XYZ file of N, CA, C and O in Angstrom:
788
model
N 19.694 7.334 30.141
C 20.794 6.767 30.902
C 21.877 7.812 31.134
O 22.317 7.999 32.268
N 22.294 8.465 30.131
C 23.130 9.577 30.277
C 22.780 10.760 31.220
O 23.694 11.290 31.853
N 20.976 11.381 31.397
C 20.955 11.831 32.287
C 21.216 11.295 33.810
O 21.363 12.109 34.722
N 21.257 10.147 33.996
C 21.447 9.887 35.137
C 22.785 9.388 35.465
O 22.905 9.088 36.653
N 23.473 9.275 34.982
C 24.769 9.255 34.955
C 25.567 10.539 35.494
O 26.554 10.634 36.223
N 24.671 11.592 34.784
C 24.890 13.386 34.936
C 24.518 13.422 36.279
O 25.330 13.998 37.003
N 23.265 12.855 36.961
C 22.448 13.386 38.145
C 23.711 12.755 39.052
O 24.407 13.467 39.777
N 23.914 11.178 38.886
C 25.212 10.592 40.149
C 26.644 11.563 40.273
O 27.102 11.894 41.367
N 27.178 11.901 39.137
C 28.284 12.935 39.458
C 28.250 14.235 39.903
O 29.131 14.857 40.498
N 26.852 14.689 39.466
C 26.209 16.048 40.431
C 26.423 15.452 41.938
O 27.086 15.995 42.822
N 25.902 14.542 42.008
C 25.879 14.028 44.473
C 27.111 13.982 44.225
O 27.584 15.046 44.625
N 28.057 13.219 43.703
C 29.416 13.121 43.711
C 30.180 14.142 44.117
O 31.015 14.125 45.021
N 29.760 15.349 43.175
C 30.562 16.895 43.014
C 30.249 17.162 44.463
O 31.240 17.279 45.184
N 29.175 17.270 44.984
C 29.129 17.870 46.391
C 29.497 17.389 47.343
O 29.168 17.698 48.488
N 30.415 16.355 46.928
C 31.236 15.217 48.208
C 32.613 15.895 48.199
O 33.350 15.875 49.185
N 32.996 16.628 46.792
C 34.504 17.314 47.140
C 35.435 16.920 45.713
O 34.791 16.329 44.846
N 36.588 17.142 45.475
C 37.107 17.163 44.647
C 37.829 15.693 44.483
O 37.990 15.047 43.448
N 38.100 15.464 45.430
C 38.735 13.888 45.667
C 37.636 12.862 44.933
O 37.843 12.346 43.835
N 36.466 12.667 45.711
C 35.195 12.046 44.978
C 35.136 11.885 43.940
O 35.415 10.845 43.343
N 34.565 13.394 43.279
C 34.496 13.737 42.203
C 35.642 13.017 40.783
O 35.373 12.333 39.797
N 36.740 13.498 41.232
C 37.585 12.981 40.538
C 37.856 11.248 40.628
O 38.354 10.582 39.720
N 37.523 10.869 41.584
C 37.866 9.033 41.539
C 36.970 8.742 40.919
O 37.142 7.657 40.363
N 35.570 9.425 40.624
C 34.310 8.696 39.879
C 34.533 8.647 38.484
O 34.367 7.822 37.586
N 35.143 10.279 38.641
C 35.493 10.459 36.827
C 35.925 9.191 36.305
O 35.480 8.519 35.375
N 37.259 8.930 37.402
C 38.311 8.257 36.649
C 37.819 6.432 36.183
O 37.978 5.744 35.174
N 37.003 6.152 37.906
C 36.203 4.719 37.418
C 35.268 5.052 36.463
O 34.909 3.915 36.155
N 34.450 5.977 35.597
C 33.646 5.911 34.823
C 34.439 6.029 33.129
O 33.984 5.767 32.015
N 35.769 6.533 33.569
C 36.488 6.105 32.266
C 36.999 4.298 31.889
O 37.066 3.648 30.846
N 37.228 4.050 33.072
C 37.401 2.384 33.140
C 36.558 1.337 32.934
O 36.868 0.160 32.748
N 34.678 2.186 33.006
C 33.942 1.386 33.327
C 33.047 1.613 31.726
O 32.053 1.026 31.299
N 33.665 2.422 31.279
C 33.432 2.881 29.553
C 34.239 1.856 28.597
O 33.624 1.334 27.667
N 35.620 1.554 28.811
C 36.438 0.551 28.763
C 35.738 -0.953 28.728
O 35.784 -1.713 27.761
N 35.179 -1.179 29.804
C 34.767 -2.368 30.358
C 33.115 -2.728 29.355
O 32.678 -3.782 28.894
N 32.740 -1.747 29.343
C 31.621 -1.611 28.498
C 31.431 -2.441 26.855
O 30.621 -3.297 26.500
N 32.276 -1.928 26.289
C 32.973 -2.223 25.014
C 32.523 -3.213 24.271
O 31.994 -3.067 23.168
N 32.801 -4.749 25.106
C 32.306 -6.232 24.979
C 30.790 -6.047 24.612
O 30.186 -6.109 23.541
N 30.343 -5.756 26.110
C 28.812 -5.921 26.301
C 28.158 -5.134 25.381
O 27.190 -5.568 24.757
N 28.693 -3.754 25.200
C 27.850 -3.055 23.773
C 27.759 -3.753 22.528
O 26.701 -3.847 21.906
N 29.085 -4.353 22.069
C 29.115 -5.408 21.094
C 28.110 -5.811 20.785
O 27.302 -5.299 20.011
N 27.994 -7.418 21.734
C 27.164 -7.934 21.445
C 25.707 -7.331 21.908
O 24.914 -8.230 21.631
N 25.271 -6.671 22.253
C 24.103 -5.855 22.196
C 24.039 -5.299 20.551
O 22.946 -5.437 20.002
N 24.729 -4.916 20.052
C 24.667 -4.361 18.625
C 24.659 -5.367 17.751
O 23.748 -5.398 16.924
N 25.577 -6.296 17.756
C 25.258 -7.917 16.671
C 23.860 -8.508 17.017
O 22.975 -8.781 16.206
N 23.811 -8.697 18.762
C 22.254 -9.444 18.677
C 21.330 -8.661 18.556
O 20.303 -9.313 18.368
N 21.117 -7.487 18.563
C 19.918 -6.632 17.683
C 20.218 -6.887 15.929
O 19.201 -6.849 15.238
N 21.054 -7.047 15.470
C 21.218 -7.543 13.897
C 21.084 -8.775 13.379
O 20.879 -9.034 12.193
N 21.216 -9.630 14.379
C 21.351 -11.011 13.919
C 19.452 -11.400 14.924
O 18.957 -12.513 14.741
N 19.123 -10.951 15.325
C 17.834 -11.022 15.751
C 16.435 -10.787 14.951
O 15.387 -11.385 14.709
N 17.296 -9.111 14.602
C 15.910 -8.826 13.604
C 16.026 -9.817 12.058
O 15.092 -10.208 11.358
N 17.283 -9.997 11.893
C 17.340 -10.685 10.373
C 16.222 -12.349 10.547
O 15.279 -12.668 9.823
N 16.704 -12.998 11.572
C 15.893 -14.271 11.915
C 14.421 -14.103 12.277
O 13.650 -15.058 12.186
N 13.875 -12.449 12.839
C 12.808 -12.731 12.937
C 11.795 -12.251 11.504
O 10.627 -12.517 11.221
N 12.683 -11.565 10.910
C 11.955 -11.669 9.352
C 12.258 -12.679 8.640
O 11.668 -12.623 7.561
N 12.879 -13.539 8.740
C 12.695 -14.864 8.205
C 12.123 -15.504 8.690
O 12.198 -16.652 8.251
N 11.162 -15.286 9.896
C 10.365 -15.771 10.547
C 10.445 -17.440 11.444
O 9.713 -18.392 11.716
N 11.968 -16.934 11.648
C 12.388 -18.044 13.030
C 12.512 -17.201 14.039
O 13.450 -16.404 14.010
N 11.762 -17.202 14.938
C 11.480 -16.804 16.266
C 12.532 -17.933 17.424
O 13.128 -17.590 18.445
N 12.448 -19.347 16.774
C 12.980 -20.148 17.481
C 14.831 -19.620 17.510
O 15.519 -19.319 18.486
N 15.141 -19.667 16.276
C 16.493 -19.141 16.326
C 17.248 -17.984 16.825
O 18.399 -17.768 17.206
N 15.706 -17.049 16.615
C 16.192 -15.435 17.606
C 16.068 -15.702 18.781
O 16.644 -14.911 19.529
N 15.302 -16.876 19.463
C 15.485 -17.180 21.107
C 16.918 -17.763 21.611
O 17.501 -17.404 22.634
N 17.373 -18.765 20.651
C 18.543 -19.325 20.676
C 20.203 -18.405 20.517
O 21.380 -18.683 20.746
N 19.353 -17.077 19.940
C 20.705 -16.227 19.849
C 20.843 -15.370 20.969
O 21.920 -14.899 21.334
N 19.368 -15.098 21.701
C 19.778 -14.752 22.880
C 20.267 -15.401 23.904
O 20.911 -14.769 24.741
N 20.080 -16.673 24.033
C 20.870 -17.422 25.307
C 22.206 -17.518 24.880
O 23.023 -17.751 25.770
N 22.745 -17.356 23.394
C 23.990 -17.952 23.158
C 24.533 -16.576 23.371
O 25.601 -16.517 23.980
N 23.969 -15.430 22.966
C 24.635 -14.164 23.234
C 24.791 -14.124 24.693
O 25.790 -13.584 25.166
N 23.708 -14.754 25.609
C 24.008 -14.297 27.213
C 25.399 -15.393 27.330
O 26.483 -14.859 27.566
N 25.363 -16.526 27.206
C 26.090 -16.807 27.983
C 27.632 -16.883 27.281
O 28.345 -17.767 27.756
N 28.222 -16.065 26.213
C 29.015 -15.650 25.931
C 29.483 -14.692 26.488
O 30.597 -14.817 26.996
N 28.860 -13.564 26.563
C 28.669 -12.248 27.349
C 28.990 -12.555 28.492
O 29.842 -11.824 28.997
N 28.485 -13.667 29.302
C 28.770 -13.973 30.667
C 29.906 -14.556 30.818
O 30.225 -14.846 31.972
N 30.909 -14.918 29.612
C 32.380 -15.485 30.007
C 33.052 -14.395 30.288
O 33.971 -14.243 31.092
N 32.499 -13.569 29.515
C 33.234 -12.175 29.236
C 32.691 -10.737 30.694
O 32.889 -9.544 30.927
N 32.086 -11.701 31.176
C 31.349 -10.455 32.328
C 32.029 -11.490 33.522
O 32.571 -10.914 34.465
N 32.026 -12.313 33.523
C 33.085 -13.096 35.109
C 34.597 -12.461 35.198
O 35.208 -12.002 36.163
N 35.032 -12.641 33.561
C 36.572 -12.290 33.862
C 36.568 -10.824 34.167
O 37.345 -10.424 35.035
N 35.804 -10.003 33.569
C 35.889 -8.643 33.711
C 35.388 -8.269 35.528
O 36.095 -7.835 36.438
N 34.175 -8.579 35.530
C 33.655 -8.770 37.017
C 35.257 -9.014 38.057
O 35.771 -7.977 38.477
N 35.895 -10.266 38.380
C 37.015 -10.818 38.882
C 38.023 -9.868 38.688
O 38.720 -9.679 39.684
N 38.410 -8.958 37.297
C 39.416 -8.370 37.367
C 39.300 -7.201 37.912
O 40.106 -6.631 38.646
N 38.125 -6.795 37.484
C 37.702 -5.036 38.119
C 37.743 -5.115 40.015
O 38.283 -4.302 40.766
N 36.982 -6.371 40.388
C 37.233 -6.328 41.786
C 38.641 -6.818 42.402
O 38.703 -6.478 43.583
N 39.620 -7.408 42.035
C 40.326 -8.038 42.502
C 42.224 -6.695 42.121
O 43.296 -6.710 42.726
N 41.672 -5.622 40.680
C 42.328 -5.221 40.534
C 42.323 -3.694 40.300
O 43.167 -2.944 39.809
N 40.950 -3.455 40.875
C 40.178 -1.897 41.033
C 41.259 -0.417 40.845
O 41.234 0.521 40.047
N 41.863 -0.654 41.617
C 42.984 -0.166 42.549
C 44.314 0.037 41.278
O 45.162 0.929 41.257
N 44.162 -0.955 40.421
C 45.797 -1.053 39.271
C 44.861 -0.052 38.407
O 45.333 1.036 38.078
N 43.633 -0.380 38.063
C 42.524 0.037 37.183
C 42.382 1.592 37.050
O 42.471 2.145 35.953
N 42.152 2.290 38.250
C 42.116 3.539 38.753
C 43.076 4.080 38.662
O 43.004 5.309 38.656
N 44.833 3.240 38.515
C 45.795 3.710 39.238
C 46.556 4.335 36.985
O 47.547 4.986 36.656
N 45.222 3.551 35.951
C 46.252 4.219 34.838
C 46.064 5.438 34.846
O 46.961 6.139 34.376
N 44.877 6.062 35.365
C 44.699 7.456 34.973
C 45.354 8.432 36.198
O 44.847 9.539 36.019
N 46.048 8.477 37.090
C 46.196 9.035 38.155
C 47.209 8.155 38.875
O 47.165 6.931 38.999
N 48.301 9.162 39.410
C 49.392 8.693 40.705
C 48.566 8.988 41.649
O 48.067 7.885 41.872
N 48.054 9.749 42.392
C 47.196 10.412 43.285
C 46.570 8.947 44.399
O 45.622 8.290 43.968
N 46.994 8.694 45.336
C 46.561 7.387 46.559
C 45.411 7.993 47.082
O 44.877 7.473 48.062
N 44.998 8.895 46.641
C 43.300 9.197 47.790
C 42.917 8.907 46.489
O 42.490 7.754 46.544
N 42.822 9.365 45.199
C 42.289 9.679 44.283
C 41.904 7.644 43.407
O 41.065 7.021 42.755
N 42.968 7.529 43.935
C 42.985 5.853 42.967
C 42.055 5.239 44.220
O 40.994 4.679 43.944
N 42.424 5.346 45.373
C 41.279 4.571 46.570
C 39.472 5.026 45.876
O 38.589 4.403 45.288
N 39.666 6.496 46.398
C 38.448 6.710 45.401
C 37.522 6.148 44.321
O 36.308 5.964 44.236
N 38.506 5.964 43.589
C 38.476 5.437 42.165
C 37.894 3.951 42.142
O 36.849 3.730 41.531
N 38.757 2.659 42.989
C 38.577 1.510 43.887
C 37.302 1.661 44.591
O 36.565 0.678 44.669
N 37.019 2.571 45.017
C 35.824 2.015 46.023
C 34.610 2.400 44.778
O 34.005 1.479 44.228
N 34.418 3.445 44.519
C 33.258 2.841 42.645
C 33.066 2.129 42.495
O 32.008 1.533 42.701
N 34.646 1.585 41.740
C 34.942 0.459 40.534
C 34.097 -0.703 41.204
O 33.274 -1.323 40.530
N 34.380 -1.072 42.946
C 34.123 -2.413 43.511
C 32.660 -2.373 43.388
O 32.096 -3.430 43.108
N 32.023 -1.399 43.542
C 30.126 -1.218 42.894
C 29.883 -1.895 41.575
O 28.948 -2.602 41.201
N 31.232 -1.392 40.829
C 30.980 -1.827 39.364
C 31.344 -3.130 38.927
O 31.040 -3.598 37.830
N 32.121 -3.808 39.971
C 32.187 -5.095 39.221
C 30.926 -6.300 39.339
O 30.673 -7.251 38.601
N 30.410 -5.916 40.330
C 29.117 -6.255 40.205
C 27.917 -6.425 38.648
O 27.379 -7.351 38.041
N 27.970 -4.885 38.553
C 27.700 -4.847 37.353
C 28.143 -5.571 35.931
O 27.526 -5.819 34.895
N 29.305 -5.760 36.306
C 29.883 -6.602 35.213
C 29.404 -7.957 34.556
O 29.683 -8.391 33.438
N 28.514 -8.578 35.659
C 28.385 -9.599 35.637
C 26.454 -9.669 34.843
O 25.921 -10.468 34.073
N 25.997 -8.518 35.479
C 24.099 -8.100 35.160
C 24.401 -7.597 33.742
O 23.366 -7.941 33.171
N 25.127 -7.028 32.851
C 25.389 -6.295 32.079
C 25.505 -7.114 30.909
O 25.143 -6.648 29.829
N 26.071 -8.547 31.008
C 25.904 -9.429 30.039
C 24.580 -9.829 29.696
O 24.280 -10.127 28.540
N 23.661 -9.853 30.778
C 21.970 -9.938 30.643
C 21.321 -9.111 29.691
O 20.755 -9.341 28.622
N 21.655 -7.610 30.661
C 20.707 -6.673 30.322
C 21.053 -6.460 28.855
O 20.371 -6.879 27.920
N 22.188 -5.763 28.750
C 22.467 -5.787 27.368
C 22.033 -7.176 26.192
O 21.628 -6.769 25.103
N 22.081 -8.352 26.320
C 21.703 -9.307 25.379
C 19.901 -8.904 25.074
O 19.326 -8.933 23.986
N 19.452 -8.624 26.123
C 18.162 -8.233 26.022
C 17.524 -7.398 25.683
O 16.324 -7.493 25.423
N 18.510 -5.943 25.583
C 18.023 -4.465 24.977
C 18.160 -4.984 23.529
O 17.229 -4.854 22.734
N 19.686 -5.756 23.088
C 19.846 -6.055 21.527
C 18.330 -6.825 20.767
O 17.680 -6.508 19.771
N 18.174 -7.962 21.784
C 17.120 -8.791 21.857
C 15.465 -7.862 21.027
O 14.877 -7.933 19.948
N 15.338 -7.232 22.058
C 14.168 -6.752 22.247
C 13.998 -5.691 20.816
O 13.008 -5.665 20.085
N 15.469 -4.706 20.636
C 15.648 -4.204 19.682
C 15.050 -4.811 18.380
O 14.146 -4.399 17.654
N 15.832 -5.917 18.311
C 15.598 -6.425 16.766
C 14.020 -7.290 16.497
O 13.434 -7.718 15.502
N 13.764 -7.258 17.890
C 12.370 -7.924 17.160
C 11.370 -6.721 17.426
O 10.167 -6.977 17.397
N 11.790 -5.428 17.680
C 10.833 -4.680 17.406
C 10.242 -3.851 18.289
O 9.368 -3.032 18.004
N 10.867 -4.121 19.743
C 10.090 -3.179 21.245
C 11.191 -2.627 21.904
O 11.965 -2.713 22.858
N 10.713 -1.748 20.465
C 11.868 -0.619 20.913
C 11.102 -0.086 21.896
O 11.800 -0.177 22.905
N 10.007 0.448 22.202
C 9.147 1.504 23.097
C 9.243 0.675 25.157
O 8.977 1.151 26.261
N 9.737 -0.631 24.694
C 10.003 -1.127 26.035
C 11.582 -0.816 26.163
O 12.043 -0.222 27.137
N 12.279 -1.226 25.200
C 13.758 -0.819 25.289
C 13.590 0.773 26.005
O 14.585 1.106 26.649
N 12.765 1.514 25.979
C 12.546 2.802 26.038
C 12.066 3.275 27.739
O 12.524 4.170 28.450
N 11.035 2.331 27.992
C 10.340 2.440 28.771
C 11.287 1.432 29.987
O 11.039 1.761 31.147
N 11.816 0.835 29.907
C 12.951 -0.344 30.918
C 14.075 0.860 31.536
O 14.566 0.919 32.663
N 14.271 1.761 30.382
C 15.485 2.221 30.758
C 15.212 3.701 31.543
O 16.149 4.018 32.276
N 14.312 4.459 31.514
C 13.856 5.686 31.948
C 13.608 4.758 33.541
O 14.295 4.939 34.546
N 12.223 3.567 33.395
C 12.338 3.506 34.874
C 13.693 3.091 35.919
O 13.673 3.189 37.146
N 15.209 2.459 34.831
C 16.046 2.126 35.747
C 16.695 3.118 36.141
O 17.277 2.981 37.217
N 16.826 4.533 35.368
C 17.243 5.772 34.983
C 16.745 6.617 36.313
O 17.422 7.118 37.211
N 14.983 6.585 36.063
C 14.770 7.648 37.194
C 13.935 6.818 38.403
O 13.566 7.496 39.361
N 13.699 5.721 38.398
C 13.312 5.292 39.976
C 14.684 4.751 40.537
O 14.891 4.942 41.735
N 15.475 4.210 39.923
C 16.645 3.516 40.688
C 18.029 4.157 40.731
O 18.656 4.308 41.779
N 18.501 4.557 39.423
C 19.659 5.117 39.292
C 19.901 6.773 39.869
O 21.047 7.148 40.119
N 18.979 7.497 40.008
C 19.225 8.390 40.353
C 18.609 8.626 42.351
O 19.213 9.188 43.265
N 17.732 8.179 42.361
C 17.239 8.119 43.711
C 18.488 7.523 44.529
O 19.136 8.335 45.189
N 18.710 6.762 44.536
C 19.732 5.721 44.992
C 21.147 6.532 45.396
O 21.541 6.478 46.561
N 21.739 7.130 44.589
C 22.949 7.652 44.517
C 22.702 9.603 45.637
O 23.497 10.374 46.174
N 21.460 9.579 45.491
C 21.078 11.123 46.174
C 20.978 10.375 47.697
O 21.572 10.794 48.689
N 20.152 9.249 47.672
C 20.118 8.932 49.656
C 20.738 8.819 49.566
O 21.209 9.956 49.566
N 22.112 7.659 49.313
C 23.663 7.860 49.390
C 24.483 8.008 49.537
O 25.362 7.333 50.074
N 24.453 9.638 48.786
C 25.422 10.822 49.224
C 24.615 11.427 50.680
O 25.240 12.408 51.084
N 23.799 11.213 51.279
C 23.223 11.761 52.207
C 23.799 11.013 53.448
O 23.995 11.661 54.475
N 24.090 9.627 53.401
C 24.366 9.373 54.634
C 25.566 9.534 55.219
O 26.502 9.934 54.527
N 25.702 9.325 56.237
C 27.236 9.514 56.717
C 28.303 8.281 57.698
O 27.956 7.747 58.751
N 29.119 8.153 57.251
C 30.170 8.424 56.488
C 29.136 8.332 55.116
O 27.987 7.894 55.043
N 30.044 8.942 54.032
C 29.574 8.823 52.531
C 30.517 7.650 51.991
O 31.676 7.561 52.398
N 30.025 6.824 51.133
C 30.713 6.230 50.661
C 30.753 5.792 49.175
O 29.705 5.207 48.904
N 31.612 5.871 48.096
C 31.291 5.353 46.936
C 31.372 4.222 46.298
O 31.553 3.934 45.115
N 31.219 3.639 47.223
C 30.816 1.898 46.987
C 29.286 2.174 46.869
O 28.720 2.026 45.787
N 28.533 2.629 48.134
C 27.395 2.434 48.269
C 26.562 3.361 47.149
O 25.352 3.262 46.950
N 27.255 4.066 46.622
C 27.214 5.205 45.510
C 26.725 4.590 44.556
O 25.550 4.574 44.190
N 28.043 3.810 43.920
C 27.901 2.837 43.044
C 27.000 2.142 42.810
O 26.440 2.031 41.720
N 26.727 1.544 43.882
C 25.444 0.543 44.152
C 24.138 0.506 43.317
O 23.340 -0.356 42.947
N 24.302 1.894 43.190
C 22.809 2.440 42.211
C 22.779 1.880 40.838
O 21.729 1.591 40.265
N 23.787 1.757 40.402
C 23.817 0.961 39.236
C 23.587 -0.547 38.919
O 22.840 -0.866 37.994
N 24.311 -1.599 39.786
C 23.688 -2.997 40.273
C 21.997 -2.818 40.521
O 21.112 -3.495 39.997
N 21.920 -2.255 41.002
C 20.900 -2.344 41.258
C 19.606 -2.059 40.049
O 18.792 -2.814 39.517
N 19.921 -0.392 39.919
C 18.813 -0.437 38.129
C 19.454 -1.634 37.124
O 18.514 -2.003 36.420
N 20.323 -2.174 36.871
C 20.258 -3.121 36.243
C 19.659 -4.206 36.696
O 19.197 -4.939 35.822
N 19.463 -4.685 38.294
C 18.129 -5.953 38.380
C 16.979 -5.612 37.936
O 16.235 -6.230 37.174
N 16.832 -4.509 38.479
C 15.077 -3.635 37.963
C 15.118 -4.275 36.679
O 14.556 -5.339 36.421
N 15.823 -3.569 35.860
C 15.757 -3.740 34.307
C 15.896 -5.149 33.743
O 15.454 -5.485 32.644
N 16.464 -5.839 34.479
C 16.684 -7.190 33.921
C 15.378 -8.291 33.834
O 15.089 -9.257 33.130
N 14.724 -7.501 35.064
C 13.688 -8.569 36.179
C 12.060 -8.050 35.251
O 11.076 -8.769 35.076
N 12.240 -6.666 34.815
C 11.293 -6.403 33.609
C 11.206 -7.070 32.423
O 10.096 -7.443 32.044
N 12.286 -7.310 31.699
C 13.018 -7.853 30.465
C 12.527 -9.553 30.596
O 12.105 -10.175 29.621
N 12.641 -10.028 31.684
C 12.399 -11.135 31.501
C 10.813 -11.922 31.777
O 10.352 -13.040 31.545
N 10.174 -10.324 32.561
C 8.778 -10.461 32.365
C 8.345 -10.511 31.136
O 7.478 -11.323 30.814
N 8.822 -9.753 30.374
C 8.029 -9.163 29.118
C 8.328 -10.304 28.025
O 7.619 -10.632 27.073
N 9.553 -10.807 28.417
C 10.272 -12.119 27.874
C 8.844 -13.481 28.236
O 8.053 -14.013 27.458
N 8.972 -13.589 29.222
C 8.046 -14.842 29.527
C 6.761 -14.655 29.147
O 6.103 -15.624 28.766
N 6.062 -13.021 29.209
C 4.818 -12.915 27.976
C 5.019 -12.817 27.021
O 3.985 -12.597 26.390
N 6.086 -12.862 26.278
C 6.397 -12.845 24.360
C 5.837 -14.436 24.181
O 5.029 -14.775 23.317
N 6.544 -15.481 25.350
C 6.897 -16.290 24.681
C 5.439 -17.313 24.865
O 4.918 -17.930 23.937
N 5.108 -17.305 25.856
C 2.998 -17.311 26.558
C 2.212 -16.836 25.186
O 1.118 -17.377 25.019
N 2.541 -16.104 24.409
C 2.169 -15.576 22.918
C 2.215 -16.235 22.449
O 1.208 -16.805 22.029
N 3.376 -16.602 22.206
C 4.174 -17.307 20.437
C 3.626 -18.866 20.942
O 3.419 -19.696 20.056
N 3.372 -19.288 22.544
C 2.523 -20.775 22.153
C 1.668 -20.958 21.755
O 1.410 -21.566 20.716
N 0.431 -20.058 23.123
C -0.842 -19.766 22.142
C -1.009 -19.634 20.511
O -2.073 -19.893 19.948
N 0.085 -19.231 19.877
C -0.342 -18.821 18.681
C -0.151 -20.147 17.766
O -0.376 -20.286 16.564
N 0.216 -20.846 18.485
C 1.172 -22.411 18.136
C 0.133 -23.315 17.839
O -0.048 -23.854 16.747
N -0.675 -23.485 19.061
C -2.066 -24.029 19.236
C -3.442 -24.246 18.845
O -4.194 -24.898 19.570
């Protein structure tokens, strides 16, 4: 994930210094914003694996919906504030009006994200604690290098350039990743009946 994070501010850098710098500044805000959702990604990988060695599977299913839709109170308000207040957001790190617009047109990519991020994350914790890690592994390289980085290179290619549409790359590897997660989800659970039976 970090390499591709590296690859989007590389297209960025070659858009100019203005760019460059508004991305910086939304990727410090959007580190901020993060915070919540890492949370509970780190409790429900702990409180997951503990229930599935006690061998309730039922209760580690129940901690992931309760983790999503907690996460998701917490991904609307954030979502709503990042878009509605992009612009105040951008504006702690920098006086600079090209530089905070800059900054605003990201962020509005990212509040999007705000909202997929309560998912994905409940599901990396998820997946963590009962043990697939090698999909936690394998989810994130393909959102990494088919989506997140492809995405942000056509992008910067078209013209006008824009870093909304920049942004975009990120909404987006997070459906990839989500839309995997819940495959692999609906064959865990196609398992655990059969095994019922």
């Amino acid at each position: 994930m970090s390499l591709s994070f590296i690859a989007i501010l590389m297209f960025v850098n070659a858009l100019g210094v203005t760019a460059s710098a508004g991305v910086g500044i939304a990727e410090k805000v959007c580190a901020f914003i993060m915070l919540i959702p890492s949370a509970f990604m780190q409790s429900m990988s702990a409180f997951v694996a503990q229930n599935v060695g006690a061998h309730k599977i039922d209760r580690a299913n129940k901690t992931l919906y309760s983790g999503i839709v907690l996460s998701l109170v917490f991904g609307i308000l954030m979502s709503f504030l990042t878009f509605h207040f992009r612009s105040n957001m951008a504006g702690i790190f920098t006086t600079n009006p090209i530089v905070i617009k800059a900054g605003a047109d990201y962020l509005e990519a990212y509040a999007i994200d705000c909202l997929l991020t309560c998912f994905l994350f409940c599901f990396v914790g998820f997946y963590n604690g009962v043990g697939q890690t090698v999909f936690v592994m394998v989810q994130g390289i393909i959102g990494a290098f088919c989506v997140r980085i492809p995405v942000p290179y056509v992008m910067s290619h078209q013209r006008p350039v824009s870093l909304f549409h920049i942004g975009l790359a990120t909404p987006c590897s997070t459906i990839i990743q989500i839309v995997l997660c819940l495959i692999v989800f609906h064959h865990m659970q196609t398992k655990l009946k059969e095994s019922r039976t």
